[in-house]
Amino acid sequence: MTGARCAVQGVLVALVVLLAGCAALQERDRVEPDDVPSEEPGATIPDDAQAPAWEAAVRDLMAEAQQASDDGDHERAGALLERALRIAPENAVLWHNLAVVRYREDALDQAESMAQRSVSYAGDNIELQRRNWEIIAVSRYLRGDEDGADAARRRAEGLQEAGGE
Amino acid sequence: MSRKHSRKRGNSRNRPRPRWRRVLLVALVLSLVATLAYGAWLDHNVRSQFEGKRWSIPATVYARPLELYAGRALTPDQLLTELEAAGYREIPAADRPGSWSRNGNAVRLTTRAFDHWDGHEPSVSLEVRFGDGHIQSLQRPGSAHAPSLARVDPAQIGAIAPTRREDRLLVQLDDVPVTLIGGLLAVEDRQFHRHHGLSPSGIARAAVANIRAGRIVQGGSTLTQQLVKNFYLTGEQTLSRKLNEAIMAVLLELRYDKRDILETYLNEVFLAQDADRAIHGFGLAAPYFFGEPLADLPVEHQALLIAMVKGPSYYNPHRHPQRARERRNLVLRVMAESGVLGEDEARAAQEQPLGLISRHSAPRHNYPAFMDLVQRHLQRDYRREDLQTEGLRVFSTLSPLAQSAAEQAAKARLAGQSDALELGVVTLEVDSGEVTALIGGRDAQFAGFNRALDAKRPVGSLIKPAVYLAALERPARWGLGSLLDDSPIELEDEQGKVWSPRNFDETHRGDVLLVDALAHSHNVPTVRLGMDVGVTAVTDVVRRLGQVAPRRAYPSYLLGTAELSPLEVAQMYQVFAAEGFRVPLRSVRAVSDGQGAPLKRYRLATERVVAPESVYLLNYALQRAMREGTGSIAYSVLPRSLALAGKTGTTNDYRDSWFAGYSGDTLGVVWLGRDDYGTIGLTGATGALGVWAETLAQLSARGFNPARPQDVERVWIDRDTGKRSHDRCDGAVELPYVVGHEPERWTECGRREHERGDESDGSWLRRWFQ
């Protein structure tokens, strides 16, 4: 009983998060505009290895995907994210956003899988991990897997504490 | 009055006349009816053929488009390999669609406009600068704009067509250069826009022109008549045929407007015969003769195509270059005279060479094995007839770069080997599951038995990771540092006979660490481990890796009696490479219809089938196999800095040589063997591994460095006893373990150093009290 209630609460919380979805992550995560000097044409590889040169390409595709997803064109959003993933397959944000797109189009098992994939690449990005576990919790709940949803919910909550916000 | 009268009289006098008239009348009516019926029949014929005329258009299959962006691992040579596959030509200015030029580390190119399944990509000119094996920058020449990403229009890798066939590439009137249309009409049918199917003045003018030239330079038939001739009639030259042709031409003109007729003509006209393939229409003739799309043809090429209309065989520029050239120049002159071209332009074009792509020096690259995979993939969703006739556009995952790398590697490594030695190769992108290259046999250009898909052979030691994974999924019992017994063992085989597996080197080592037993591919400890875990646990793993496994398997299954194709092995190892996520392999991204509307998309899908901790431990052992085990020879070809994981496989009597392995971005599976199951005298390491390593050397940019899961930590293990040890003790190796499942027992040195370590170092204590 408590499990079910917990999961329902989880759904509500997660839905709020999901509605913000991709946009919020895009602002805060790794994929930020890199500082290419504006007077110098050409996206040359910056000397510091921290900002890979392909980030510009990924960022543009992600923005386009965001737009498509907001317009309800999930097919296109998914395709753009897949295209970005071929450039940066270990980018946890891309996998997460693909999870959100799949969730929005009601492909729940794939939403869960993509979120798990994102977790596997999320490293110590606690916030991203937490959001992924929330997607996993909701997807499981909506598919009738309440125990699984509970377990995922606990992971998400544990991360919230660990995140120490 | 009187005349009337006299006529009446006359009538009454000549009795037979009314009968004659009646006969005439009847005959007239009858012939009118017959003519009308005939006309209606012809009309019906014309209409049903013209409207019902659905050219059977084979499905066109494209490679994956090359994405260009700063930071991409790519060399100028690799870019040129891609461009060549897509039919690009070297032109100093590189300003025409489908052209490139190179200046040291910079390549300039102009892409062709292309309708991708997910949208239109206009033609762009790009300047690509390279350095350190990467694209350094991407720019629009003469502009400050630096695009973040650009897609090159993909190579056309094949068509799905019936064997004996008419081939054509449909064009729409608006996509045909106006000079070509102007030239065609000037030469073949000047009155086209005015006549109603027939053109007496055209015939007259043609006659005059022909007399003046002393030979036939213009035909008297209108385009409409020619179309009718091509479309409906047989080749015999009779008066009745001419009459039919004329009537049908008029009917066609009555029914349809000029644009429809012209467009149909442009697509229908026969222009060349290429072995079993008849080249119809200007759309296909352009790439066939010049390697360029019709829209991009310079006027001299347009003129040559127009020249061929008159007699595709007589004016064939390959067989009769001089004759073809003369007629081309004549066409250019006519084009100038009729105002289609400027005088200077025509004269300049006349100076140009024929510009044909050589059929011998540049044979079209074939991808028979990959095309086979694409067709099998599509046949799940489409009927064969639809694939052959509906003009579908298929966007595949083939990478011309990967295919070329694999073919070169295979060629280099198989040179000098017996002709009977065959191979199958699969490469794929680890995370997307997209198959990037496929080789079905020794001659990669030959469409025969597709070994990559159909050679199901015993996999030998390639099965071992499944055995070890089954054990590592039980961390309470097994870890990488578990000791396995390597002493001889006797088991019962399928026939109830005694079977005693041997190690490859025929020696026994007593006890070995689990990680070493896999890295060095020892058979006996593997069988013992598999028997302890249970064969059903192993077959359960194999099923999760996407393969069929027997319900009841014998111990010999643990050493690889399972027969799999290279593609199936690739699916299995993909799960390891993607750290426990299975991604169904794909060869097609999407299909759109002839008009470009998307029909079907094959999406990326994934599923976790192995827990992250277990697969991490397994990958550790498979990396060890490459560093110091059976796969280590790969590093004679590949840089030490590239982290790899993989496994060799060799079957009894050296019948099969396997290798399956991956870097961070590329997975490859190579099989070598004979179709007659004869011995080839090669192990996985001496045969397949070489082809694999050379392929990855060309392709792979990223090492395999899986992130350590939270629940895995590194501990020191004593190599001889498998007990906990310490880095200050002899014979200690550091191995990853699932947290909470480290060995409980310590070596003496290990415990001593562990305790002392805490005291002597004391850093954490100090920190604690600060």
PDB file of C-alpha atoms in Angstrom, chain B residues 43-229:
ATOM      1  CA  ASP B  43      -7.429   6.054 -77.455  1.00  0.00           C
ATOM      2  CA  HIS B  44      -8.092   3.569 -74.719  1.00  0.00           C
ATOM      3  CA  ASN B  45      -4.692   2.082 -75.393  1.00  0.00           C
ATOM      4  CA  VAL B  46      -2.977   5.437 -75.239  1.00  0.00           C
ATOM      5  CA  ARG B  47      -4.749   6.457 -72.109  1.00  0.00           C
ATOM      6  CA  SER B  48      -4.403   3.250 -70.186  1.00  0.00           C
ATOM      7  CA  GLN B  49      -0.749   2.969 -71.060  1.00  0.00           C
ATOM      8  CA  PHE B  50       0.090   6.569 -70.398  1.00  0.00           C
ATOM      9  CA  GLU B  51      -1.777   6.835 -67.162  1.00  0.00           C
ATOM     10  CA  GLY B  52      -1.321   3.282 -66.050  1.00  0.00           C
ATOM     11  CA  LYS B  53       2.309   3.541 -67.023  1.00  0.00           C
ATOM     12  CA  ARG B  54       4.029   3.008 -63.753  1.00  0.00           C
ATOM     13  CA  TRP B  55       7.631   2.603 -64.557  1.00  0.00           C
ATOM     14  CA  SER B  56       8.981  -0.057 -62.425  1.00  0.00           C
ATOM     15  CA  ILE B  57      11.616   1.764 -60.461  1.00  0.00           C
ATOM     16  CA  PRO B  58      14.023  -0.243 -58.355  1.00  0.00           C
ATOM     17  CA  ALA B  59      14.535   0.834 -54.759  1.00  0.00           C
ATOM     18  CA  THR B  60      17.674   2.911 -54.395  1.00  0.00           C
ATOM     19  CA  VAL B  61      19.891   2.165 -51.420  1.00  0.00           C
ATOM     20  CA  TYR B  62      22.132   4.864 -49.994  1.00  0.00           C
ATOM     21  CA  ALA B  63      25.091   4.677 -47.649  1.00  0.00           C
ATOM     22  CA  ARG B  64      24.918   6.579 -44.388  1.00  0.00           C
ATOM     23  CA  PRO B  65      25.727  10.243 -45.024  1.00  0.00           C
ATOM     24  CA  LEU B  66      29.105  11.386 -43.763  1.00  0.00           C
ATOM     25  CA  GLU B  67      28.761  14.001 -41.055  1.00  0.00           C
ATOM     26  CA  LEU B  68      31.423  16.679 -40.996  1.00  0.00           C
ATOM     27  CA  TYR B  69      32.131  18.631 -37.820  1.00  0.00           C
ATOM     28  CA  ALA B  70      35.141  20.045 -36.097  1.00  0.00           C
ATOM     29  CA  GLY B  71      36.683  17.453 -33.813  1.00  0.00           C
ATOM     30  CA  ARG B  72      35.647  14.452 -35.859  1.00  0.00           C
ATOM     31  CA  ALA B  73      38.340  11.824 -36.297  1.00  0.00           C
ATOM     32  CA  LEU B  74      38.961  11.857 -40.031  1.00  0.00           C
ATOM     33  CA  THR B  75      41.913  12.219 -42.359  1.00  0.00           C
ATOM     34  CA  PRO B  76      41.887  13.922 -45.764  1.00  0.00           C
ATOM     35  CA  ASP B  77      42.392  10.531 -47.414  1.00  0.00           C
ATOM     36  CA  GLN B  78      39.415   9.113 -45.596  1.00  0.00           C
ATOM     37  CA  LEU B  79      37.280  12.033 -46.686  1.00  0.00           C
ATOM     38  CA  LEU B  80      38.351  11.453 -50.275  1.00  0.00           C
ATOM     39  CA  THR B  81      37.470   7.757 -49.971  1.00  0.00           C
ATOM     40  CA  GLU B  82      33.981   8.810 -48.961  1.00  0.00           C
ATOM     41  CA  LEU B  83      33.697  11.402 -51.703  1.00  0.00           C
ATOM     42  CA  GLU B  84      34.880   8.948 -54.302  1.00  0.00           C
ATOM     43  CA  ALA B  85      32.283   6.417 -53.209  1.00  0.00           C
ATOM     44  CA  ALA B  86      29.675   9.150 -53.614  1.00  0.00           C
ATOM     45  CA  GLY B  87      30.908   9.849 -57.159  1.00  0.00           C
ATOM     46  CA  TYR B  88      32.557  13.198 -56.474  1.00  0.00           C
ATOM     47  CA  ARG B  89      35.101  14.464 -58.984  1.00  0.00           C
ATOM     48  CA  GLU B  90      38.243  16.470 -58.576  1.00  0.00           C
ATOM     49  CA  ILE B  91      37.851  19.971 -59.989  1.00  0.00           C
ATOM     50  CA  PRO B  92      40.367  22.697 -59.098  1.00  0.00           C
ATOM     51  CA  ALA B  93      37.744  25.216 -58.039  1.00  0.00           C
ATOM     52  CA  ALA B  94      35.594  22.559 -56.336  1.00  0.00           C
ATOM     53  CA  ASP B  95      32.646  24.840 -56.883  1.00  0.00           C
ATOM     54  CA  ARG B  96      30.311  22.495 -58.710  1.00  0.00           C
ATOM     55  CA  PRO B  97      28.018  20.170 -56.774  1.00  0.00           C
ATOM     56  CA  GLY B  98      29.776  16.854 -56.319  1.00  0.00           C
ATOM     57  CA  SER B  99      33.325  18.123 -56.695  1.00  0.00           C
ATOM     58  CA  TRP B 100      36.393  18.499 -54.506  1.00  0.00           C
ATOM     59  CA  SER B 101      39.943  19.762 -54.504  1.00  0.00           C
ATOM     60  CA  ARG B 102      42.733  19.207 -52.049  1.00  0.00           C
ATOM     61  CA  ASN B 103      45.466  21.490 -50.902  1.00  0.00           C
ATOM     62  CA  GLY B 104      47.644  19.681 -48.386  1.00  0.00           C
ATOM     63  CA  ASN B 105      45.690  19.443 -45.171  1.00  0.00           C
ATOM     64  CA  ALA B 106      42.671  21.236 -46.521  1.00  0.00           C
ATOM     65  CA  VAL B 107      39.938  19.812 -48.692  1.00  0.00           C
ATOM     66  CA  ARG B 108      37.420  22.001 -50.412  1.00  0.00           C
ATOM     67  CA  LEU B 109      34.205  20.445 -51.605  1.00  0.00           C
ATOM     68  CA  THR B 110      30.748  21.302 -52.797  1.00  0.00           C
ATOM     69  CA  THR B 111      28.034  18.906 -51.751  1.00  0.00           C
ATOM     70  CA  ARG B 112      25.026  18.087 -53.851  1.00  0.00           C
ATOM     71  CA  ALA B 113      21.591  18.979 -52.661  1.00  0.00           C
ATOM     72  CA  PHE B 114      20.002  15.858 -51.251  1.00  0.00           C
ATOM     73  CA  ASP B 115      16.653  14.798 -49.869  1.00  0.00           C
ATOM     74  CA  HIS B 116      17.505  12.877 -46.739  1.00  0.00           C
ATOM     75  CA  TRP B 117      14.694  10.936 -45.195  1.00  0.00           C
ATOM     76  CA  ASP B 118      14.498  13.574 -42.468  1.00  0.00           C
ATOM     77  CA  GLY B 119      14.660  16.623 -44.666  1.00  0.00           C
ATOM     78  CA  HIS B 120      16.269  18.467 -47.521  1.00  0.00           C
ATOM     79  CA  GLU B 121      19.923  19.409 -47.365  1.00  0.00           C
ATOM     80  CA  PRO B 122      20.914  22.121 -49.845  1.00  0.00           C
ATOM     81  CA  SER B 123      24.179  22.100 -51.726  1.00  0.00           C
ATOM     82  CA  VAL B 124      26.964  23.823 -49.791  1.00  0.00           C
ATOM     83  CA  SER B 125      30.593  24.609 -50.402  1.00  0.00           C
ATOM     84  CA  LEU B 126      32.879  23.734 -47.529  1.00  0.00           C
ATOM     85  CA  GLU B 127      36.489  24.153 -46.626  1.00  0.00           C
ATOM     86  CA  VAL B 128      37.598  21.352 -44.311  1.00  0.00           C
ATOM     87  CA  ARG B 129      40.923  21.677 -42.500  1.00  0.00           C
ATOM     88  CA  PHE B 130      42.603  18.673 -40.991  1.00  0.00           C
ATOM     89  CA  GLY B 131      45.222  18.106 -38.335  1.00  0.00           C
ATOM     90  CA  ASP B 132      46.206  15.299 -35.964  1.00  0.00           C
ATOM     91  CA  GLY B 133      43.844  12.889 -37.650  1.00  0.00           C
ATOM     92  CA  HIS B 134      40.884  15.134 -36.947  1.00  0.00           C
ATOM     93  CA  ILE B 135      38.835  17.798 -38.629  1.00  0.00           C
ATOM     94  CA  GLN B 136      40.238  21.013 -37.208  1.00  0.00           C
ATOM     95  CA  SER B 137      37.730  23.364 -38.717  1.00  0.00           C
ATOM     96  CA  LEU B 138      34.815  23.594 -41.064  1.00  0.00           C
ATOM     97  CA  GLN B 139      34.096  26.756 -42.989  1.00  0.00           C
ATOM     98  CA  ARG B 140      32.116  28.158 -45.883  1.00  0.00           C
ATOM     99  CA  PRO B 141      34.712  29.454 -48.358  1.00  0.00           C
ATOM    100  CA  GLY B 142      34.633  33.198 -48.672  1.00  0.00           C
ATOM    101  CA  SER B 143      32.382  33.583 -45.694  1.00  0.00           C
ATOM    102  CA  ALA B 144      32.878  34.071 -42.006  1.00  0.00           C
ATOM    103  CA  HIS B 145      30.206  31.510 -41.352  1.00  0.00           C
ATOM    104  CA  ALA B 146      31.469  28.313 -39.789  1.00  0.00           C
ATOM    105  CA  PRO B 147      28.756  25.662 -39.777  1.00  0.00           C
ATOM    106  CA  SER B 148      28.847  23.403 -36.733  1.00  0.00           C
ATOM    107  CA  LEU B 149      27.785  20.416 -38.782  1.00  0.00           C
ATOM    108  CA  ALA B 150      27.412  19.454 -42.423  1.00  0.00           C
ATOM    109  CA  ARG B 151      26.116  16.320 -44.110  1.00  0.00           C
ATOM    110  CA  VAL B 152      27.641  15.086 -47.321  1.00  0.00           C
ATOM    111  CA  ASP B 153      25.130  13.569 -49.734  1.00  0.00           C
ATOM    112  CA  PRO B 154      25.519   9.796 -49.438  1.00  0.00           C
ATOM    113  CA  ALA B 155      26.922   7.307 -51.902  1.00  0.00           C
ATOM    114  CA  GLN B 156      24.382   5.274 -53.800  1.00  0.00           C
ATOM    115  CA  ILE B 157      25.391   1.748 -52.935  1.00  0.00           C
ATOM    116  CA  GLY B 158      22.925  -0.248 -54.960  1.00  0.00           C
ATOM    117  CA  ALA B 159      19.472  -0.835 -56.279  1.00  0.00           C
ATOM    118  CA  ILE B 160      16.969  -3.542 -55.567  1.00  0.00           C
ATOM    119  CA  ALA B 161      15.806  -4.616 -58.986  1.00  0.00           C
ATOM    120  CA  PRO B 162      14.682  -7.653 -60.922  1.00  0.00           C
ATOM    121  CA  THR B 163      17.588  -9.283 -62.750  1.00  0.00           C
ATOM    122  CA  ARG B 164      16.674  -8.457 -66.367  1.00  0.00           C
ATOM    123  CA  ARG B 165      15.540  -4.964 -66.336  1.00  0.00           C
ATOM    124  CA  GLU B 166      14.967  -1.514 -67.584  1.00  0.00           C
ATOM    125  CA  ASP B 167      16.648   0.890 -65.265  1.00  0.00           C
ATOM    126  CA  ARG B 168      15.917   4.532 -64.862  1.00  0.00           C
ATOM    127  CA  LEU B 169      16.232   7.361 -62.424  1.00  0.00           C
ATOM    128  CA  LEU B 170      13.039   9.391 -62.678  1.00  0.00           C
ATOM    129  CA  VAL B 171      13.403  13.103 -63.151  1.00  0.00           C
ATOM    130  CA  GLN B 172      10.817  15.828 -62.939  1.00  0.00           C
ATOM    131  CA  LEU B 173      10.645  18.417 -65.630  1.00  0.00           C
ATOM    132  CA  ASP B 174      11.655  21.192 -63.278  1.00  0.00           C
ATOM    133  CA  ASP B 175      14.866  19.392 -62.398  1.00  0.00           C
ATOM    134  CA  VAL B 176      16.025  19.076 -65.988  1.00  0.00           C
ATOM    135  CA  PRO B 177      18.427  21.801 -67.177  1.00  0.00           C
ATOM    136  CA  VAL B 178      16.598  24.210 -69.506  1.00  0.00           C
ATOM    137  CA  THR B 179      19.437  24.020 -71.995  1.00  0.00           C
ATOM    138  CA  LEU B 180      18.937  20.288 -72.276  1.00  0.00           C
ATOM    139  CA  ILE B 181      15.246  20.680 -72.972  1.00  0.00           C
ATOM    140  CA  GLY B 182      15.942  23.531 -75.374  1.00  0.00           C
ATOM    141  CA  GLY B 183      18.599  21.521 -77.158  1.00  0.00           C
ATOM    142  CA  LEU B 184      16.468  18.411 -77.341  1.00  0.00           C
ATOM    143  CA  LEU B 185      13.577  20.319 -78.891  1.00  0.00           C
ATOM    144  CA  ALA B 186      15.883  22.186 -81.260  1.00  0.00           C
ATOM    145  CA  VAL B 187      17.298  18.942 -82.558  1.00  0.00           C
ATOM    146  CA  GLU B 188      14.377  16.563 -82.373  1.00  0.00           C
ATOM    147  CA  ASP B 189      11.209  18.608 -82.568  1.00  0.00           C
ATOM    148  CA  ARG B 190      11.252  22.362 -83.095  1.00  0.00           C
ATOM    149  CA  GLN B 191       7.507  22.657 -83.392  1.00  0.00           C
ATOM    150  CA  PHE B 192       6.884  20.737 -80.181  1.00  0.00           C
ATOM    151  CA  HIS B 193       5.060  23.558 -78.462  1.00  0.00           C
ATOM    152  CA  ARG B 194       2.879  24.289 -81.484  1.00  0.00           C
ATOM    153  CA  HIS B 195       2.003  21.027 -83.176  1.00  0.00           C
ATOM    154  CA  HIS B 196      -0.748  18.596 -82.269  1.00  0.00           C
ATOM    155  CA  GLY B 197       1.247  15.458 -82.387  1.00  0.00           C
ATOM    156  CA  LEU B 198       2.281  15.621 -86.010  1.00  0.00           C
ATOM    157  CA  SER B 199       4.366  18.257 -87.663  1.00  0.00           C
ATOM    158  CA  PRO B 200       4.323  18.448 -91.459  1.00  0.00           C
ATOM    159  CA  SER B 201       6.538  21.519 -91.356  1.00  0.00           C
ATOM    160  CA  GLY B 202       8.887  19.666 -89.062  1.00  0.00           C
ATOM    161  CA  ILE B 203       9.142  16.906 -91.589  1.00  0.00           C
ATOM    162  CA  ALA B 204       9.792  19.428 -94.301  1.00  0.00           C
ATOM    163  CA  ARG B 205      12.390  21.294 -92.278  1.00  0.00           C
ATOM    164  CA  ALA B 206      14.081  18.042 -91.336  1.00  0.00           C
ATOM    165  CA  ALA B 207      14.208  17.076 -94.975  1.00  0.00           C
ATOM    166  CA  VAL B 208      15.769  20.403 -95.925  1.00  0.00           C
ATOM    167  CA  ALA B 209      18.284  20.196 -93.106  1.00  0.00           C
ATOM    168  CA  ASN B 210      19.172  16.663 -94.025  1.00  0.00           C
ATOM    169  CA  ILE B 211      19.630  17.494 -97.656  1.00  0.00           C
ATOM    170  CA  ARG B 212      21.765  20.472 -96.754  1.00  0.00           C
ATOM    171  CA  ALA B 213      23.921  18.409 -94.443  1.00  0.00           C
ATOM    172  CA  GLY B 214      24.082  15.547 -96.875  1.00  0.00           C
ATOM    173  CA  ARG B 215      23.031  13.113 -94.183  1.00  0.00           C
ATOM    174  CA  ILE B 216      20.342  12.674 -91.613  1.00  0.00           C
ATOM    175  CA  VAL B 217      20.750  15.244 -88.894  1.00  0.00           C
ATOM    176  CA  GLN B 218      17.123  15.690 -87.966  1.00  0.00           C
ATOM    177  CA  GLY B 219      14.272  13.253 -87.759  1.00  0.00           C
ATOM    178  CA  GLY B 220      10.832  14.081 -89.018  1.00  0.00           C
ATOM    179  CA  SER B 221       8.983  12.478 -86.145  1.00  0.00           C
ATOM    180  CA  THR B 222       7.744  14.685 -83.371  1.00  0.00           C
ATOM    181  CA  LEU B 223       8.738  13.864 -79.803  1.00  0.00           C
ATOM    182  CA  THR B 224       5.180  12.730 -79.313  1.00  0.00           C
ATOM    183  CA  GLN B 225       5.493  10.279 -82.164  1.00  0.00           C
ATOM    184  CA  GLN B 226       8.807   9.042 -80.832  1.00  0.00           C
ATOM    185  CA  LEU B 227       7.266   8.538 -77.427  1.00  0.00           C
ATOM    186  CA  VAL B 228       4.391   6.592 -78.943  1.00  0.00           C
ATOM    187  CA  LYS B 229       6.875   4.517 -80.863  1.00  0.00           C
TER     188      LYS B 229
END
